[in-house]
Amino acid sequence: MTSIIGAALPYKSPEKAIASSSYSAENDSSPVDAVIFAGTSLVLGTACRYLFNGTRVPYTVVLLVIGIFLGSLEYGTKHNLGKLGHGIRIWNGINPDLLLAVFLPVLLFESSFSMDVHQIKRCMGQMVLLAGPGVLISTFYLGALIKLTFPYNWDWKTSLLLGGLLGATDPVAVVALLKELGASKKMTTLIDGESLMNDGVSVVVFQLFFKMVMGHNSDWGSIIKFLVQNSFGAVGIGLAFGIASVFWLKFIFNDTVAQITVTLSASYFAYYTAQEWAGVSGILTVMILGMFFAAFARTAFKGDSHQSLHHFWEMAAYIANTLVFILSGVIIAESVLSGQTISYKGNSWSFLFLLYLYVQLSRCVVVGVLYPLLCRSGYGLDWKESIILTWSGLRGAVSLSLALSVKQSSGNSYLSSDTGTRFLFLTGGIVFLTLVVNGSTTQLLLHLLRMETLTATKKRILEYTKFEMMKTALKAFENLGDDEELGSADWPTVIRHISSLKDLEGRQVNPHDGYEAGSLDPTNIMDIRIRFLNGVQAAYWEMLDDGRITQCTANVLMQSVDEALDLVSTSSLSDWRGLEPRVHFPNYYKFLQSKIIPHKLVTHLIVERLESACYISSAFLRAHRIARQQLHIFLGNSNIASTVINESEVEGEEAKQFLEDVRDSFPQVLSVLKTRQVTHYVLNHLNGYIKNLEKVGLLEGKEVSHLHDVVQSDLKKLLRHPPSLKLPNVDDLITSNPLLKDRSSFRSLAIGETDA
């Protein structure tokens, strides 16, 4: 990294440059050959994704093995891979700074943007513990063991440099496996979030020791200044780019390509600004940027735009992971086959396996020392989860890139070439061992700990759903089984070709029948509450797409559901609790009787507050009504469904009362809100009608474009200049509404001040 040593690193070391140039001249290689390697990697990655889908072998492990195989063929068989070999050597000679700058922004932004903000808030204390004190403990523990047991005569700075380098975790395979197996969301969030913060902190620690090894000043004042500058500088730059990007997105209306481009360019510019211009951690900067987007810009992408954004970043992360892990395998193979100075009396492999043992021990020490605090932070941590957390300390592309930086900067009085080569060999070996051993055995560990088994409630829901699938299949067969042209279809033959419908014979039973109202299993109720709240949140997303609620309102509503999900095991449905402070008549209503306050200010303070509260209340009631209907359809009149439905109805009483009070006091507010909703819905309906005409071939491109632009223009006007409410004069308002004549009666309208 350029920020490590204060100047740009060479593109290649002199030895590699000479060898590469002579090789190119001799074999007529071309820079375009690099494309062959990228294309081949993506083809191989796609094939492996298909072949190993659903197996116990993590995808990234397969990619690493492929990279090692390709690197072994190229570097161990006298250049027998032709053009592909040229491409391998070109990629292997890439400056590690460039490698990080190309791939890390994509991987970091995708991971942080896809995380649940509420989960991050709850797990933040645990993440900080693991990524702060945890990294320091790991660095000094590994550094001490390396210094005391390895025979390389490294000083303490060099030993701690390798310890900091190996502190950067990369649990991509484990997180993907946990999600696939349906592990708890808090577990995947903790591991994924810790890895993001861990990478940032580890790079800062690595940079610190690298500067010390290269002869820079290492007094305590400069160390503290370096750490503070890197940490707080990264946070500041990430927030600055996040605020600027969200502000920019407000001026982009229904342009998916432009919206995605903003997120992509912001991630790269933020990384470059932090890493190259400000000299702070680019990893921490992009992580903060992604979390800021997740918190404040997720609802800016609606409908198709939201799906397109998700698919784009998922594809970008997939491409980056494929290239990074195959290239990592190539680098590992090259470090083993081409390095002539890694051996020490023939025991280099023994030291590699010893270092792997040290890495696992350091992870155990980190989790063990911090376990009492981890249990008391966030969602807590039990002993089973602590074992998975310990085993998930994989190393990956970040550690390899840092090792490449060390190797390319070696060959001087501060750092010998032998040391640089050993760093790359040991780091590559640790990456391989942690991915292959830890990554491949995680599922077995989950099985032994019984963390992959479905609960009894989930099993009953699954069995019930299977029977409902049969009913749905029969209904579809009735609709399509006969037609005028081809006649009838054979149902037994249809069944034989639909494997998901096999073995569904038997008696259909509601999974929650048989429970008496007084003896309902709390675990079952908790499970249904979670499903109900997920349905409520899905309804909010649908209302956002339909224009029934604004982005700000959607953020508030979804946050209330997230907070309620944390309490489903200890209390009844409580998502209204998070909304209640925002839904009441303002306490300063009594000043309406004063003519001192300007009329426009009254409108701003009162009407806009009421509009927001009405949006929240109406959306809450509608979402709960939809979720109740879906739950009733799915579970019928079972006791457990009735219990959750009753809790939902009780939750909505205050929202209904507030809307009735507004209707009595300010009916104009509800009328304006309904007008906005209807206008937005009609325009969306027209937009869908135009798309359908294009789909069936009745409209052509130019006609569709013209009509679409007209509708989009109206939608943009509605968004930026919605129908406004003109508040009546205060005297007229008080005269026409007897409720406002008496201050005590007026204050009784404030829900926050009533017994309700």
Short mmCIF file of C-alpha atoms in Angstrom, two decimals, residues 203-504:
data_model
loop_
_atom_site.label_atom_id
_atom_site.label_comp_id
_atom_site.label_asym_id
_atom_site.label_seq_id
_atom_site.Cartn_x
_atom_site.Cartn_y
_atom_site.Cartn_z
CA VAL A 203 -4.87 -3.22 8.05
CA VAL A 204 -4.32 -0.22 10.33
CA VAL A 205 -2.28 -2.36 12.76
CA PHE A 206 -0.36 -3.86 9.84
CA GLN A 207 0.43 -0.41 8.47
CA LEU A 208 1.67 0.68 11.88
CA PHE A 209 4.14 -2.20 12.25
CA PHE A 210 5.14 -1.95 8.58
CA LYS A 211 6.16 1.66 9.10
CA MET A 212 8.12 0.62 12.17
CA VAL A 213 9.89 -2.19 10.30
CA MET A 214 10.77 0.21 7.48
CA GLY A 215 12.52 2.53 9.94
CA HIS A 216 9.87 5.16 10.63
CA ASN A 217 9.50 6.87 13.99
CA SER A 218 7.85 4.57 16.52
CA ASP A 219 7.43 6.59 19.72
CA TRP A 220 4.11 6.40 21.57
CA GLY A 221 2.99 9.83 20.43
CA SER A 222 3.35 9.02 16.75
CA ILE A 223 1.70 5.60 17.25
CA ILE A 224 -1.36 7.08 18.98
CA LYS A 225 -1.60 9.84 16.38
CA PHE A 226 -1.41 7.28 13.56
CA LEU A 227 -4.13 5.07 15.05
CA VAL A 228 -6.50 7.95 15.85
CA GLN A 229 -5.98 9.58 12.47
CA ASN A 230 -6.65 6.35 10.61
CA SER A 231 -9.72 5.35 12.60
CA PHE A 232 -11.57 8.67 12.94
CA GLY A 233 -10.43 9.88 9.53
CA ALA A 234 -11.93 6.80 7.87
CA VAL A 235 -15.23 7.24 9.71
CA GLY A 236 -15.41 10.91 8.74
CA ILE A 237 -14.68 10.31 5.06
CA GLY A 238 -17.16 7.42 4.90
CA LEU A 239 -19.93 9.53 6.45
CA ALA A 240 -19.11 12.47 4.16
CA PHE A 241 -19.40 10.34 1.02
CA GLY A 242 -22.54 8.71 2.38
CA ILE A 243 -24.28 12.04 3.02
CA ALA A 244 -23.25 13.40 -0.38
CA SER A 245 -24.41 10.24 -2.19
CA VAL A 246 -27.80 10.12 -0.44
CA PHE A 247 -28.30 13.81 -1.25
CA TRP A 248 -27.42 13.08 -4.88
CA LEU A 249 -29.90 10.19 -5.02
CA LYS A 250 -32.74 12.54 -4.10
CA PHE A 251 -32.34 14.24 -7.48
CA ILE A 252 -32.48 10.94 -9.40
CA PHE A 253 -36.02 9.76 -10.04
CA ASN A 254 -36.79 6.25 -11.30
CA ASP A 255 -33.45 5.89 -13.11
CA THR A 256 -32.09 2.54 -11.99
CA VAL A 257 -28.87 2.78 -14.00
CA ALA A 258 -27.99 6.18 -12.54
CA GLN A 259 -28.82 5.06 -8.99
CA ILE A 260 -26.62 1.98 -9.22
CA THR A 261 -23.82 4.05 -10.77
CA VAL A 262 -23.95 6.43 -7.80
CA THR A 263 -23.43 3.57 -5.34
CA LEU A 264 -20.61 2.08 -7.42
CA SER A 265 -18.74 5.34 -7.98
CA ALA A 266 -19.17 6.40 -4.35
CA SER A 267 -17.57 3.17 -3.08
CA TYR A 268 -14.52 3.54 -5.34
CA PHE A 269 -14.06 7.27 -4.80
CA ALA A 270 -14.39 6.84 -1.04
CA TYR A 271 -11.78 4.08 -1.01
CA TYR A 272 -9.36 6.10 -3.17
CA THR A 273 -9.86 9.31 -1.20
CA ALA A 274 -9.20 7.57 2.11
CA GLN A 275 -6.40 5.25 1.05
CA GLU A 276 -4.39 7.39 -1.36
CA TRP A 277 -5.24 11.01 -0.59
CA ALA A 278 -5.96 11.13 3.15
CA GLY A 279 -3.71 8.21 4.09
CA VAL A 280 -6.34 6.51 6.28
CA SER A 281 -8.00 3.09 6.13
CA GLY A 282 -9.92 2.65 2.88
CA ILE A 283 -11.47 -0.55 4.21
CA LEU A 284 -13.04 1.20 7.21
CA THR A 285 -14.17 4.03 4.95
CA VAL A 286 -16.07 1.79 2.51
CA MET A 287 -17.54 -0.19 5.39
CA ILE A 288 -18.92 2.99 6.99
CA LEU A 289 -20.23 4.12 3.58
CA GLY A 290 -22.05 0.82 3.02
CA MET A 291 -23.62 0.90 6.49
CA PHE A 292 -24.71 4.51 5.95
CA PHE A 293 -26.42 3.50 2.70
CA ALA A 294 -28.10 0.58 4.45
CA ALA A 295 -29.40 2.89 7.18
CA PHE A 296 -30.51 5.93 5.18
CA ALA A 297 -30.75 5.03 1.49
CA ARG A 298 -32.26 1.54 1.36
CA THR A 299 -35.78 2.89 0.84
CA ALA A 300 -34.57 5.23 -1.94
CA PHE A 301 -34.63 2.19 -4.22
CA LYS A 302 -38.16 0.98 -4.87
CA GLY A 303 -39.66 -1.95 -6.74
CA ASP A 304 -37.62 -2.89 -9.78
CA SER A 305 -34.83 -0.49 -8.78
CA HIS A 306 -34.41 -2.23 -5.45
CA GLN A 307 -34.27 -5.64 -7.11
CA SER A 308 -31.88 -4.41 -9.79
CA LEU A 309 -29.57 -2.88 -7.19
CA HIS A 310 -29.56 -6.11 -5.19
CA HIS A 311 -28.83 -8.24 -8.25
CA PHE A 312 -26.10 -5.90 -9.48
CA TRP A 313 -24.15 -5.93 -6.23
CA GLU A 314 -24.69 -9.64 -5.79
CA MET A 315 -23.27 -10.23 -9.29
CA ALA A 316 -20.38 -7.79 -8.73
CA ALA A 317 -19.45 -9.50 -5.45
CA TYR A 318 -19.69 -12.91 -7.11
CA ILE A 319 -17.33 -11.86 -9.94
CA ALA A 320 -14.90 -10.25 -7.50
CA ASN A 321 -14.90 -13.29 -5.19
CA THR A 322 -14.35 -15.65 -8.12
CA LEU A 323 -11.36 -13.74 -9.46
CA VAL A 324 -9.87 -13.02 -6.04
CA PHE A 325 -9.94 -16.59 -4.76
CA ILE A 326 -8.69 -18.16 -8.00
CA LEU A 327 -5.92 -15.56 -8.12
CA SER A 328 -5.16 -16.27 -4.47
CA GLY A 329 -4.69 -19.92 -5.34
CA VAL A 330 -2.33 -18.98 -8.17
CA ILE A 331 -0.30 -16.79 -5.79
CA ILE A 332 -0.09 -19.58 -3.22
CA ALA A 333 1.13 -22.04 -5.86
CA GLU A 334 3.69 -19.55 -7.18
CA SER A 335 5.00 -18.81 -3.68
CA VAL A 336 5.55 -22.51 -3.04
CA LEU A 337 6.95 -23.53 -6.43
CA SER A 338 8.98 -20.43 -7.33
CA GLY A 339 10.35 -19.55 -3.91
CA GLN A 340 13.81 -20.99 -3.43
CA THR A 341 14.48 -19.46 -0.02
CA ILE A 342 11.49 -20.57 2.02
CA SER A 343 13.07 -23.73 3.36
CA TYR A 344 14.88 -23.80 6.67
CA LYS A 345 16.62 -27.13 7.04
CA GLY A 346 13.68 -28.75 5.22
CA ASN A 347 11.17 -27.80 7.94
CA SER A 348 9.23 -24.96 6.31
CA TRP A 349 6.09 -27.06 5.97
CA SER A 350 6.33 -28.03 9.65
CA PHE A 351 6.50 -24.35 10.60
CA LEU A 352 3.50 -23.65 8.37
CA PHE A 353 1.37 -26.25 10.17
CA LEU A 354 2.66 -24.95 13.49
CA LEU A 355 1.61 -21.43 12.49
CA TYR A 356 -1.86 -22.75 11.57
CA LEU A 357 -2.10 -24.19 15.08
CA TYR A 358 -1.04 -20.83 16.51
CA VAL A 359 -3.71 -19.03 14.46
CA GLN A 360 -6.42 -21.31 15.84
CA LEU A 361 -5.09 -20.93 19.38
CA SER A 362 -5.04 -17.12 19.02
CA ARG A 363 -8.67 -17.15 17.94
CA CYS A 364 -9.55 -19.31 20.96
CA VAL A 365 -7.70 -16.90 23.24
CA VAL A 366 -9.50 -13.87 21.74
CA VAL A 367 -12.98 -15.37 22.10
CA GLY A 368 -12.16 -16.86 25.50
CA VAL A 369 -10.79 -13.62 26.99
CA LEU A 370 -13.66 -11.54 25.61
CA TYR A 371 -16.38 -14.16 26.27
CA PRO A 372 -17.71 -12.58 29.52
CA LEU A 373 -18.13 -9.24 27.75
CA LEU A 374 -19.53 -10.81 24.57
CA CYS A 375 -22.21 -12.57 26.65
CA ARG A 376 -23.33 -9.23 28.11
CA SER A 377 -23.28 -7.21 24.87
CA GLY A 378 -25.84 -7.06 22.09
CA TYR A 379 -27.87 -10.24 21.82
CA GLY A 380 -25.44 -12.15 24.02
CA LEU A 381 -23.48 -15.26 23.08
CA ASP A 382 -23.88 -18.86 24.24
CA TRP A 383 -21.16 -21.50 24.28
CA LYS A 384 -22.27 -23.09 20.99
CA GLU A 385 -22.17 -19.78 19.16
CA SER A 386 -18.77 -19.01 20.65
CA ILE A 387 -17.41 -22.25 19.15
CA ILE A 388 -18.71 -21.29 15.69
CA LEU A 389 -17.30 -17.79 16.14
CA THR A 390 -13.91 -19.27 17.01
CA TRP A 391 -13.92 -21.67 14.06
CA SER A 392 -14.99 -18.96 11.60
CA GLY A 393 -11.67 -17.09 11.73
CA LEU A 394 -10.78 -17.75 8.09
CA ARG A 395 -8.08 -15.77 6.28
CA GLY A 396 -8.44 -14.62 2.69
CA ALA A 397 -7.67 -12.04 0.02
CA VAL A 398 -6.81 -9.15 2.36
CA SER A 399 -4.07 -11.12 4.15
CA LEU A 400 -2.66 -12.31 0.82
CA SER A 401 -2.57 -8.80 -0.62
CA LEU A 402 -0.78 -7.49 2.46
CA ALA A 403 1.75 -10.31 2.19
CA LEU A 404 2.32 -9.36 -1.46
CA SER A 405 2.99 -5.79 -0.32
CA VAL A 406 5.62 -7.06 2.10
CA LYS A 407 7.27 -9.21 -0.57
CA GLN A 408 7.39 -6.44 -3.17
CA SER A 409 8.77 -3.97 -0.60
CA SER A 410 11.47 -6.39 0.59
CA GLY A 411 15.05 -6.63 -0.65
CA ASN A 412 16.51 -3.70 1.31
CA SER A 413 18.34 -3.05 4.55
CA TYR A 414 15.11 -3.05 6.53
CA LEU A 415 13.45 -6.16 5.10
CA SER A 416 15.31 -8.95 3.33
CA SER A 417 14.05 -10.77 0.25
CA ASP A 418 14.05 -14.04 2.20
CA THR A 419 11.71 -12.54 4.78
CA GLY A 420 9.35 -11.23 2.10
CA THR A 421 9.20 -14.65 0.43
CA ARG A 422 8.59 -16.42 3.75
CA PHE A 423 5.78 -13.99 4.56
CA LEU A 424 4.05 -14.82 1.29
CA PHE A 425 4.57 -18.57 1.71
CA LEU A 426 3.30 -18.65 5.29
CA THR A 427 0.34 -16.36 4.58
CA GLY A 428 -0.67 -18.31 1.47
CA GLY A 429 -0.49 -21.54 3.42
CA ILE A 430 -2.64 -20.18 6.25
CA VAL A 431 -5.24 -18.90 3.78
CA PHE A 432 -5.38 -22.32 2.15
CA LEU A 433 -5.56 -24.28 5.42
CA THR A 434 -8.20 -22.09 7.06
CA LEU A 435 -10.42 -22.12 3.98
CA VAL A 436 -10.07 -25.84 3.34
CA VAL A 437 -10.08 -27.13 6.92
CA ASN A 438 -12.27 -24.59 8.75
CA GLY A 439 -14.51 -23.73 5.81
CA SER A 440 -15.22 -27.33 4.83
CA THR A 441 -15.91 -28.60 8.34
CA THR A 442 -18.24 -25.85 9.53
CA GLN A 443 -21.35 -27.74 8.47
CA LEU A 444 -20.16 -30.83 10.37
CA LEU A 445 -19.53 -28.67 13.43
CA LEU A 446 -23.01 -27.17 13.16
CA HIS A 447 -24.42 -30.68 12.94
CA LEU A 448 -22.49 -31.89 16.00
CA LEU A 449 -23.69 -28.86 17.97
CA ARG A 450 -27.26 -29.43 16.72
CA MET A 451 -27.43 -25.88 15.41
CA GLU A 452 -28.67 -26.83 11.93
CA THR A 453 -31.75 -28.77 13.04
CA LEU A 454 -35.22 -27.30 12.61
CA THR A 455 -37.22 -26.55 15.73
CA ALA A 456 -40.43 -28.46 16.35
CA THR A 457 -42.44 -25.38 15.38
CA LYS A 458 -40.62 -24.96 12.09
CA LYS A 459 -41.07 -28.66 11.30
CA ARG A 460 -44.83 -28.41 11.86
CA ILE A 461 -45.00 -25.31 9.68
CA LEU A 462 -42.99 -27.12 6.99
CA GLU A 463 -45.26 -30.18 7.03
CA TYR A 464 -48.36 -28.02 6.94
CA THR A 465 -46.96 -26.05 4.02
CA LYS A 466 -46.33 -29.27 2.10
CA PHE A 467 -50.00 -30.21 2.37
CA GLU A 468 -50.98 -26.71 1.26
CA MET A 469 -48.69 -27.17 -1.75
CA MET A 470 -50.73 -30.18 -2.80
CA LYS A 471 -53.94 -28.14 -2.64
CA THR A 472 -52.30 -25.38 -4.69
CA ALA A 473 -51.09 -27.92 -7.25
CA LEU A 474 -54.57 -29.42 -7.61
CA LYS A 475 -56.07 -25.98 -8.11
CA ALA A 476 -53.49 -25.17 -10.81
CA PHE A 477 -54.23 -28.49 -12.50
CA GLU A 478 -57.94 -27.72 -12.55
CA ASN A 479 -57.25 -24.38 -14.21
CA LEU A 480 -54.84 -25.73 -16.85
CA GLY A 481 -55.63 -29.43 -17.07
CA ASP A 482 -58.02 -29.00 -19.99
CA ASP A 483 -57.85 -26.71 -22.99
CA GLU A 484 -59.63 -26.49 -26.32
CA GLU A 485 -56.63 -27.35 -28.48
CA LEU A 486 -54.89 -30.24 -26.70
CA GLY A 487 -57.55 -31.73 -24.47
CA SER A 488 -56.90 -33.09 -20.98
CA ALA A 489 -53.70 -33.91 -19.06
CA ASP A 490 -52.91 -36.95 -16.92
CA TRP A 491 -52.64 -36.04 -13.21
CA PRO A 492 -50.62 -39.12 -12.08
CA THR A 493 -48.02 -38.34 -14.76
CA VAL A 494 -47.87 -34.73 -13.62
CA ILE A 495 -47.24 -35.87 -10.04
CA ARG A 496 -44.40 -38.17 -11.09
CA HIS A 497 -42.56 -35.22 -12.66
CA ILE A 498 -42.94 -32.91 -9.63
CA SER A 499 -40.62 -34.22 -6.95
CA SER A 500 -41.73 -31.62 -4.40
CA LEU A 501 -45.23 -33.18 -4.38
CA LYS A 502 -44.09 -36.72 -3.71
CA ASP A 503 -44.69 -38.41 -0.34
CA LEU A 504 -47.42 -35.94 0.59
#
